[in-house]
Amino acid sequence: MAQTEIPHFDVVIVGAGLSGIGAAFHLQKHSPDRTYTILEGRAAMGGTWDLFRYPGIRSDSDMYTLGYVFKPWKEAKAIADGPSILRYVRETASENGIDRHIRYGHMVKRADWDTETAAWTVEAEHDGATVKLTCNFLFMCSGYYSYKSGYRPEFAGEADFKGVIVHPQAWPEDLDYSGKKVVVIGSGATAVTLVPEMAKTAAHVTMLQRSPTYVVSRPAEDGVANWLRAKLPPMLAYQMTRWKNVLLGMVFFNMARKRPEKTKERILAMVREKLGPDYDVETHFTPRYNPWDQRLCLVPDDDLFDAISSGAASVVTDHIDQFTPTGVRLKSGQEIEADVVVTATGLNLEVLGGTQFAVDGKPVVFSETLAYKGMMYSDVPNLASSFGYTNASWTLKADLTCGYVCRLLNHMTETGMRQATPVRRPGDEGDEAWLDFSSGYVQRSVHLFPKQGNKAPWKQHQNYAKDLIALKFGKVDDGVMRFTNPLSLGKPAVQPRASAAA
Ligand SMILES: Cc1cc2nc3c(=O)[nH]c(=O)nc-3n(C[C@H](O)[C@H](O)[C@H](O)COP(=O)(O)OP(=O)(O)OC[C@H]3O[C@@H](n4cnc5c(N)ncnc54)[C@H](O)[C@@H]3O)c2cc1C
């Protein structure tokens, strides 16, 4: 059926994952007069934590920093399983009435900014038809990878393989691997999660990697956090643990950057201690890069090392030559038998939910823009996106971004300006990559992402303390953000206002 009326909102949030639900909370609390809706492409909220269903799915950073600033994480485990994180997101949405604002099955495809009306027209695919909405501010909380499919290289001979090949992003609900020989291809966070979990019931699990990753073990439970929670009010205990973990993370990251050799030695010494003197740590756990040139892999309570030590799992470092009917043959000539092969080969990164943007009819090429404070884009008005840290928990930055967006919106109301656009000043240049990770999944797509400059506010710090100062306390009207298009000059609101609830 053709759409008759185009609903209008002050803010449209795209995505009902951890970031989108958090954004709605901040908006309701700090900019409460705004109407908003959340457009979610899938049929459920939770994003990553609803999509990924592979065995053992869990966070690889602690929930005291992956949790929202406003909602204490109260479970005993700091490294939490996927279903607990999903529950936490859902609880946030229902406790705050955010769930009533979500429009499911709305996959956003286009967004066109019109300066005259100071509004975005957003087009989404819904039930096979295109629906339109308008809004004055667009907040992309669409994550950073494609939901269509994960990254999956083709291997020679796959068609001959008699077993099952699965990707962690599309885990078959009924896959029975108990008593089976499993090969997990990959060495990232997903592989190190899957291997010990599958090893509990599989005949054997082989982690097959081309090259090693730094793996660090931490207790799944944070003793200090649990002690504080027993003694103090939940919010105070949470905030103290959050700051402890933020600071420890920053100290460790800075040490890794300043003294890479020493950090490397310490990580490898820990691995040697876990796996014993006879294990070939050099081949299987010693990367060719420095710590934090790629994301470190965290394992809780030594689970990966225990699985290897018990013989239930093993690591092979080699290249695949081809699949055979009964497994995989490696470049070295070795063959590994397999009934199930898991391609933990990664994600396909995607810029802003794969949406096409245009400003006054001119398509936005994000790779030609500079990112402002890591969340808005040069010459693109009234658009923000939520993108977390690479060296710390995602939500630390997402929360700061939401806080800043509310301040920006409130400033626009106070000054009667309808348009906020980051504009480069003379000399504001830069062509640094959005992410400075050497990982394959980053290198495959980073050329499509916005660039960063070499100085504030175009530089991404990947540093919570610096961002806290810049985003929470820094001036909104900083000379780079241009406030234009006053209410008095423009036409009134674009369309008759819809109700606040979606
Ligand atoms: C397996 C896995 C484990 C992770 N573990 C951690 C961790 O421990 N710590 C950490 O900091 N980070 C981790 N991450 C990164 C993680 O994605 C973030 O922490 C966080 O979940 C991101 O939340 P988000 O809401 O921004 O994005 P997502 O969770 O990706 O949610 C985005 C939502 O937007 C929707 N969407 C996307 N495009 C559109 C569109 N065009 N139209 C409509 N809807 C759209 C999606 O359907 C989805 O619901 C992990 C990622 C993965 C894949």
XYZ file of C-alpha atoms and ligand atoms in Angstrom:
555
model
C 0.000 0.000 0.000
C 1.342 3.446 -0.874
C 2.398 5.626 2.045
C -0.027 8.529 2.457
C 1.482 10.626 5.234
C 5.194 11.086 5.866
C 5.824 10.985 9.630
C 8.227 13.559 11.008
C 10.465 13.265 14.074
C 13.022 15.558 15.611
C 15.494 12.683 15.693
C 15.651 9.364 13.863
C 17.961 6.776 15.392
C 19.018 3.986 13.045
C 19.660 0.674 14.810
C 18.299 -0.872 17.999
C 21.527 -2.429 19.246
C 23.522 -1.493 22.330
C 24.192 1.970 20.821
C 20.669 2.733 19.569
C 18.989 1.829 22.850
C 21.616 3.872 24.725
C 21.064 6.822 22.369
C 17.324 6.748 23.045
C 17.954 6.722 26.798
C 20.246 9.774 26.598
C 17.786 11.591 24.364
C 14.852 10.936 26.690
C 16.875 12.061 29.689
C 18.940 14.977 28.386
C 16.899 16.319 25.494
C 13.437 15.208 26.592
C 11.353 17.500 24.402
C 12.511 15.824 21.210
C 10.337 13.355 19.391
C 12.200 10.351 18.085
C 11.855 6.928 16.542
C 14.286 4.045 16.120
C 14.425 2.332 12.740
C 15.724 -1.218 13.042
C 16.342 -3.360 9.973
C 15.914 -6.662 11.765
C 12.927 -8.094 13.616
C 14.607 -7.878 17.028
C 16.628 -5.492 19.166
C 20.113 -6.152 20.514
C 22.142 -5.987 17.278
C 25.367 -7.971 17.684
C 24.106 -9.651 20.844
C 21.004 -10.952 19.123
C 22.591 -11.821 15.776
C 25.516 -13.930 16.947
C 24.407 -17.315 18.270
C 27.558 -19.415 18.071
C 28.511 -21.579 21.055
C 30.103 -19.630 23.880
C 29.327 -16.170 22.399
C 30.550 -13.641 24.967
C 32.068 -10.223 25.376
C 35.812 -9.854 25.148
C 35.875 -6.721 27.229
C 34.488 -6.272 30.732
C 30.844 -5.376 31.239
C 31.686 -2.563 33.651
C 32.893 -0.621 30.639
C 30.784 -2.332 27.939
C 27.698 -1.574 30.062
C 26.032 1.837 29.906
C 27.237 4.668 32.129
C 23.672 4.975 33.475
C 22.844 1.331 34.212
C 25.006 -0.722 36.564
C 26.071 -4.179 35.458
C 25.013 -6.346 38.387
C 25.886 -9.872 37.323
C 28.858 -11.649 38.848
C 30.684 -12.251 35.568
C 32.582 -9.305 34.108
C 33.243 -11.199 30.864
C 29.622 -11.948 30.113
C 27.872 -14.358 27.778
C 25.846 -13.072 24.817
C 22.386 -13.890 26.251
C 23.155 -11.891 29.457
C 24.224 -8.882 27.397
C 21.086 -9.169 25.263
C 18.978 -9.313 28.434
C 20.697 -6.161 29.702
C 19.936 -4.278 26.447
C 16.303 -5.457 26.435
C 15.893 -4.541 30.090
C 17.203 -1.018 29.410
C 14.682 -0.641 26.585
C 11.677 -1.900 28.540
C 12.517 -0.120 31.828
C 12.616 3.195 29.987
C 9.769 2.715 27.526
C 12.252 2.789 24.641
C 10.870 -0.420 23.118
C 7.666 1.447 22.161
C 9.687 3.707 19.875
C 11.255 0.959 17.760
C 10.012 0.296 14.232
C 11.267 -3.171 13.364
C 11.857 -4.440 9.844
C 12.843 -0.966 8.612
C 16.124 -1.241 6.724
C 17.363 2.271 5.990
C 18.683 2.651 2.457
C 18.843 6.386 1.731
C 18.958 9.685 3.545
C 18.715 13.042 1.771
C 19.406 16.319 3.510
C 17.512 19.395 2.376
C 18.875 22.706 3.644
C 15.722 24.647 2.879
C 13.597 22.581 5.247
C 16.554 21.650 7.491
C 15.504 18.023 7.411
C 16.586 14.591 6.321
C 14.242 12.456 4.277
C 14.983 8.896 5.282
C 13.972 5.985 3.063
C 13.668 2.515 4.526
C 12.697 -0.824 3.072
C 9.752 -2.253 4.971
C 7.738 -5.312 3.942
C 9.063 -5.058 0.396
C 8.038 -1.401 0.022
C 9.892 1.868 0.489
C 8.668 4.011 3.380
C 9.745 7.586 4.031
C 10.208 9.563 7.231
C 11.625 12.991 7.807
C 13.694 14.189 10.729
C 15.834 17.138 11.700
C 18.672 15.079 13.101
C 19.834 11.630 12.068
C 21.733 9.469 14.529
C 23.301 6.375 12.978
C 23.674 3.615 15.568
C 24.066 0.964 12.919
C 27.269 -0.666 14.139
C 30.299 -1.199 11.930
C 29.777 -4.375 9.941
C 27.360 -5.799 7.415
C 24.525 -7.883 8.793
C 24.047 -9.576 5.415
C 26.991 -11.938 5.806
C 30.387 -12.316 7.385
C 33.692 -12.325 5.520
C 34.134 -15.719 3.962
C 37.085 -16.471 1.654
C 36.574 -19.292 -0.849
C 38.887 -22.267 -0.507
C 39.841 -24.676 -3.281
C 38.082 -28.023 -3.126
C 35.230 -26.916 -0.838
C 32.684 -28.655 -3.049
C 34.385 -32.033 -2.446
C 34.241 -31.712 1.337
C 31.749 -34.208 2.789
C 31.327 -32.418 6.137
C 29.610 -29.183 7.113
C 31.045 -25.661 6.720
C 29.543 -22.952 8.922
C 30.203 -19.251 9.515
C 29.814 -17.901 13.070
C 27.606 -15.046 11.810
C 25.004 -17.560 10.556
C 25.222 -20.369 13.078
C 22.733 -23.174 12.337
C 20.557 -23.665 15.414
C 20.525 -27.438 15.014
C 24.245 -28.027 14.397
C 25.315 -31.047 16.439
C 29.072 -31.231 16.768
C 29.316 -33.515 19.797
C 31.771 -36.332 19.220
C 32.815 -34.735 15.901
C 36.167 -33.524 14.622
C 36.048 -29.749 14.291
C 38.401 -27.316 12.565
C 38.006 -23.622 13.394
C 39.697 -21.416 10.799
C 40.845 -18.152 12.353
C 42.699 -16.716 15.312
C 40.582 -13.740 16.356
C 38.132 -13.176 19.213
C 35.521 -15.490 17.691
C 37.947 -18.378 17.160
C 39.358 -18.192 20.697
C 35.797 -18.153 22.057
C 34.600 -21.080 19.951
C 37.540 -23.426 20.442
C 37.293 -24.070 24.211
C 33.493 -24.088 24.115
C 33.241 -26.626 21.269
C 36.071 -28.674 22.782
C 33.783 -29.482 25.723
C 31.792 -31.971 23.615
C 33.574 -32.347 20.254
C 35.940 -35.263 19.610
C 38.683 -32.698 18.999
C 38.900 -29.054 17.952
C 41.766 -27.701 15.878
C 42.268 -23.960 15.691
C 43.804 -23.441 12.271
C 45.416 -20.048 11.880
C 47.582 -18.434 9.234
C 49.296 -16.328 11.855
C 48.995 -15.969 15.631
C 47.256 -13.295 17.706
C 48.155 -12.016 21.186
C 45.997 -13.897 23.673
C 45.655 -12.682 27.249
C 43.793 -14.486 30.024
C 41.802 -12.645 32.692
C 39.465 -13.877 35.440
C 35.854 -13.996 34.193
C 34.793 -12.504 37.511
C 36.255 -9.268 38.815
C 36.883 -9.831 42.534
C 37.195 -6.131 43.318
C 33.932 -5.366 41.510
C 32.040 -8.087 43.327
C 33.453 -6.963 46.693
C 32.509 -3.324 46.005
C 29.002 -4.364 44.956
C 28.513 -6.256 48.196
C 29.549 -3.219 50.265
C 28.294 -0.162 48.372
C 25.142 1.055 46.603
C 25.041 -0.505 43.095
C 25.649 2.732 41.143
C 28.604 3.807 43.259
C 30.177 0.352 43.106
C 29.642 0.258 39.329
C 31.179 3.685 38.776
C 34.226 2.818 40.855
C 34.797 -0.428 38.957
C 34.188 1.326 35.657
C 36.881 3.895 36.402
C 39.268 1.232 37.706
C 38.908 -0.682 34.452
C 39.121 2.415 32.260
C 42.361 3.457 33.954
C 43.897 -0.013 33.938
C 43.024 -0.364 30.248
C 44.623 2.993 29.438
C 47.773 2.161 31.394
C 48.111 -1.184 29.635
C 47.475 0.301 26.185
C 49.984 3.110 26.714
C 52.568 0.680 28.000
C 52.034 -1.493 24.910
C 52.528 1.522 22.654
C 55.542 2.951 24.509
C 57.311 -0.300 25.345
C 56.094 -2.879 22.833
C 58.993 -5.297 23.388
C 58.487 -5.414 27.136
C 54.716 -5.835 26.774
C 55.246 -8.606 24.252
C 57.644 -10.388 26.614
C 55.127 -10.196 29.463
C 52.234 -11.526 27.387
C 54.320 -14.391 26.017
C 55.668 -15.227 29.487
C 52.073 -15.590 30.693
C 51.230 -17.896 27.773
C 54.341 -20.015 28.472
C 53.344 -20.309 32.087
C 49.884 -21.578 31.094
C 50.987 -24.000 28.395
C 54.225 -25.310 29.899
C 57.833 -25.316 28.726
C 57.373 -27.860 25.922
C 54.678 -25.947 24.062
C 55.730 -24.141 20.868
C 54.644 -20.640 21.918
C 56.970 -19.121 19.319
C 54.998 -20.632 16.422
C 51.441 -20.515 17.727
C 51.174 -17.507 20.053
C 53.847 -15.034 18.911
C 52.427 -12.558 16.388
C 54.590 -10.755 13.870
C 53.171 -7.387 14.969
C 53.365 -5.482 18.247
C 50.671 -5.713 20.948
C 47.702 -3.459 20.106
C 48.652 -3.075 16.438
C 45.617 -5.347 16.294
C 42.974 -5.969 18.955
C 44.196 -8.297 21.719
C 42.194 -11.454 22.335
C 40.935 -11.887 25.843
C 40.127 -15.342 27.195
C 38.376 -15.823 30.537
C 39.860 -18.061 33.241
C 42.467 -19.627 30.905
C 39.744 -21.547 29.044
C 41.613 -21.706 25.733
C 44.887 -22.707 27.386
C 43.134 -25.355 29.497
C 41.486 -26.847 26.392
C 44.891 -27.057 24.700
C 46.640 -28.475 27.771
C 43.978 -31.158 28.194
C 44.396 -32.284 24.596
C 40.779 -31.456 23.697
C 41.993 -28.687 21.397
C 45.135 -27.886 19.464
C 46.529 -25.049 17.397
C 47.983 -25.431 13.906
C 49.719 -22.472 12.251
C 49.824 -22.981 8.502
C 48.036 -22.047 5.263
C 45.192 -23.988 3.696
C 46.122 -25.558 0.386
C 42.680 -27.018 -0.242
C 39.727 -28.849 1.201
C 39.628 -32.625 0.691
C 36.561 -34.892 1.053
C 37.569 -35.579 4.678
C 39.069 -32.329 5.871
C 41.691 -29.774 4.881
C 45.153 -30.146 3.395
C 47.730 -27.542 4.395
C 50.569 -25.987 2.421
C 53.009 -28.019 4.517
C 51.328 -31.199 3.257
C 49.731 -31.980 6.641
C 46.076 -33.044 6.524
C 43.565 -32.337 9.272
C 40.455 -34.472 9.364
C 37.181 -32.650 9.962
C 33.456 -33.300 10.136
C 32.712 -29.636 10.814
C 34.696 -26.625 9.610
C 33.955 -23.226 11.144
C 35.144 -20.269 9.085
C 35.824 -17.741 11.863
C 37.276 -15.508 9.166
C 35.694 -12.264 10.278
C 33.274 -9.516 9.406
C 32.648 -7.308 6.399
C 32.989 -3.762 7.658
C 30.306 -1.360 6.500
C 30.092 2.431 6.618
C 26.983 3.782 8.407
C 24.697 0.803 7.851
C 25.283 0.761 4.085
C 23.024 3.827 3.737
C 23.429 6.181 0.742
C 23.543 9.812 1.868
C 23.145 13.031 -0.100
C 23.286 16.668 0.960
C 21.127 18.947 -1.180
C 21.257 16.413 -3.984
C 25.028 15.831 -3.840
C 26.008 12.283 -2.840
C 28.210 12.060 0.262
C 31.433 10.137 -0.296
C 32.469 9.345 3.252
C 36.062 8.518 2.346
C 36.399 12.177 1.254
C 35.123 13.541 4.565
C 37.009 14.193 7.783
C 35.501 12.774 10.954
C 34.701 15.400 13.573
C 35.369 14.085 17.104
C 34.983 10.606 15.586
C 31.208 11.013 15.273
C 30.186 13.694 12.726
C 31.472 14.386 9.221
C 32.827 17.463 7.479
C 30.181 19.280 5.429
C 27.433 16.837 6.412
C 24.839 18.619 8.583
C 22.814 17.158 11.447
C 24.244 13.668 11.174
C 26.058 11.787 13.931
C 27.129 8.190 14.280
C 28.046 5.986 17.201
C 31.388 4.240 16.861
C 33.171 2.740 19.838
C 36.811 2.366 20.781
C 39.127 -0.180 19.238
C 41.345 -0.359 22.326
C 38.585 -0.289 24.962
C 34.888 -1.048 25.275
C 32.572 0.255 22.579
C 30.055 1.774 24.979
C 32.546 4.125 26.636
C 32.665 6.167 23.429
C 29.020 5.498 22.511
C 27.855 7.033 25.814
C 30.061 10.098 25.311
C 28.790 10.474 21.746
C 25.162 10.386 22.923
C 25.875 12.966 25.611
C 27.484 15.248 23.025
C 24.586 14.851 20.571
C 22.135 15.909 23.298
C 24.273 18.956 24.114
C 24.396 19.837 20.419
C 20.611 19.496 20.047
C 19.999 21.590 23.149
C 22.382 24.265 21.903
C 20.488 24.389 18.605
C 17.208 24.850 20.448
C 18.642 27.587 22.667
C 20.104 29.509 19.735
C 17.241 28.851 17.325
C 19.600 27.326 14.769
C 18.378 24.416 12.709
C 21.629 23.246 11.220
C 24.947 22.127 12.744
C 27.721 21.274 10.307
C 31.371 20.560 11.044
C 33.335 22.642 8.537
C 37.093 22.481 7.967
C 39.046 25.632 8.694
C 41.977 26.565 6.454
C 44.688 24.022 7.203
C 42.285 21.418 8.579
C 43.501 18.562 6.446
C 44.201 14.918 7.002
C 44.264 11.585 5.351
C 44.921 9.308 8.289
C 42.894 6.120 8.250
C 39.769 5.951 10.416
C 41.230 2.909 12.185
C 44.940 2.273 12.543
C 44.667 -1.499 12.948
C 46.662 -3.788 10.679
C 44.043 -6.573 10.943
C 42.800 -8.013 7.634
C 39.162 -7.045 8.221
C 40.174 -3.420 8.791
C 42.582 -3.274 5.858
C 39.972 -4.724 3.460
C 37.529 -1.835 3.970
C 39.180 1.085 5.734
C 39.560 2.999 2.430
C 35.758 3.416 2.379
C 35.653 5.068 5.810
C 36.014 8.778 6.625
C 39.523 10.036 7.288
C 40.881 11.639 10.416
C 43.014 14.721 10.662
C 46.183 15.183 12.668
C 44.759 17.579 15.230
C 41.632 18.211 17.281
C 38.735 18.075 16.615
C 39.476 15.906 13.587
C 41.798 13.495 15.374
C 40.471 10.328 16.979
C 42.176 9.802 20.303
C 41.006 6.289 21.167
C 41.357 7.637 24.688
C 38.392 7.864 27.058
C 39.869 10.532 29.337
C 40.652 12.901 26.429
C 37.248 12.284 24.848
C 35.493 12.835 28.161
C 37.026 16.290 28.360
C 36.357 17.123 24.706
C 32.840 15.720 24.440
C 31.391 16.298 27.881
C 33.035 19.559 28.825
C 34.362 21.057 25.571
C 32.487 23.975 23.999
C 29.835 22.890 21.511
C 30.290 26.137 19.586
C 34.008 25.574 19.003
C 34.506 27.461 15.764
C 34.516 24.289 13.700
C 30.897 23.326 14.244
C 28.917 25.891 12.264
C 25.435 26.735 13.446
C 23.342 28.105 10.594
C 19.872 28.156 9.101
C 17.971 30.017 11.855
C 14.375 29.127 12.511
C 13.171 32.559 11.436
C 14.659 32.140 7.945
C 13.253 28.760 7.164
C 9.871 27.354 6.559
C 8.135 25.887 9.569
C 8.438 22.193 10.438
C 8.627 19.982 7.400
C 5.544 17.910 7.962
C 2.757 17.752 10.517
C 4.368 16.376 13.638
C 3.699 12.735 14.457
C 3.312 11.607 18.052
C 6.483 10.944 20.024
C 5.838 7.213 20.170
C 6.595 5.318 16.980
C 30.958 -11.312 18.180
C 31.248 -9.923 18.627
C 31.707 -9.677 19.930
C 31.964 -8.380 20.342
N 32.432 -8.169 21.609
C 32.718 -6.913 22.011
C 33.226 -6.656 23.316
O 33.405 -7.540 24.128
N 33.501 -5.376 23.653
C 33.315 -4.351 22.779
O 33.575 -3.217 23.134
N 32.839 -4.571 21.548
C 32.538 -5.808 21.139
N 32.047 -6.014 19.876
C 31.738 -4.884 19.035
C 30.198 -4.713 19.179
O 29.597 -4.795 17.972
C 29.862 -3.518 20.012
O 30.353 -3.639 21.298
C 28.370 -3.214 20.168
O 27.591 -4.359 20.305
C 27.948 -2.387 19.029
O 26.643 -1.977 19.265
P 25.926 -1.107 18.179
O 24.528 -0.967 18.641
O 26.702 0.103 17.888
O 25.999 -1.994 16.849
P 25.325 -3.373 16.545
O 25.316 -4.267 17.699
O 25.986 -3.873 15.311
O 23.817 -2.992 16.219
C 23.499 -2.252 15.075
C 22.017 -2.361 14.806
O 21.714 -1.528 13.706
C 20.906 -2.228 12.777
N 21.182 -1.669 11.452
C 22.355 -1.634 10.787
N 22.219 -1.013 9.613
C 20.918 -0.651 9.528
C 20.170 0.036 8.530
N 20.710 0.490 7.386
N 18.833 0.239 8.759
C 18.247 -0.187 9.922
N 18.921 -0.846 10.878
C 20.252 -1.060 10.680
C 21.326 -3.671 12.920
O 20.311 -4.554 12.473
C 21.585 -3.766 14.422
O 20.439 -4.126 15.130
C 31.781 -7.312 19.442
C 31.355 -7.562 18.131
C 31.094 -8.847 17.724
C 30.643 -9.080 16.316
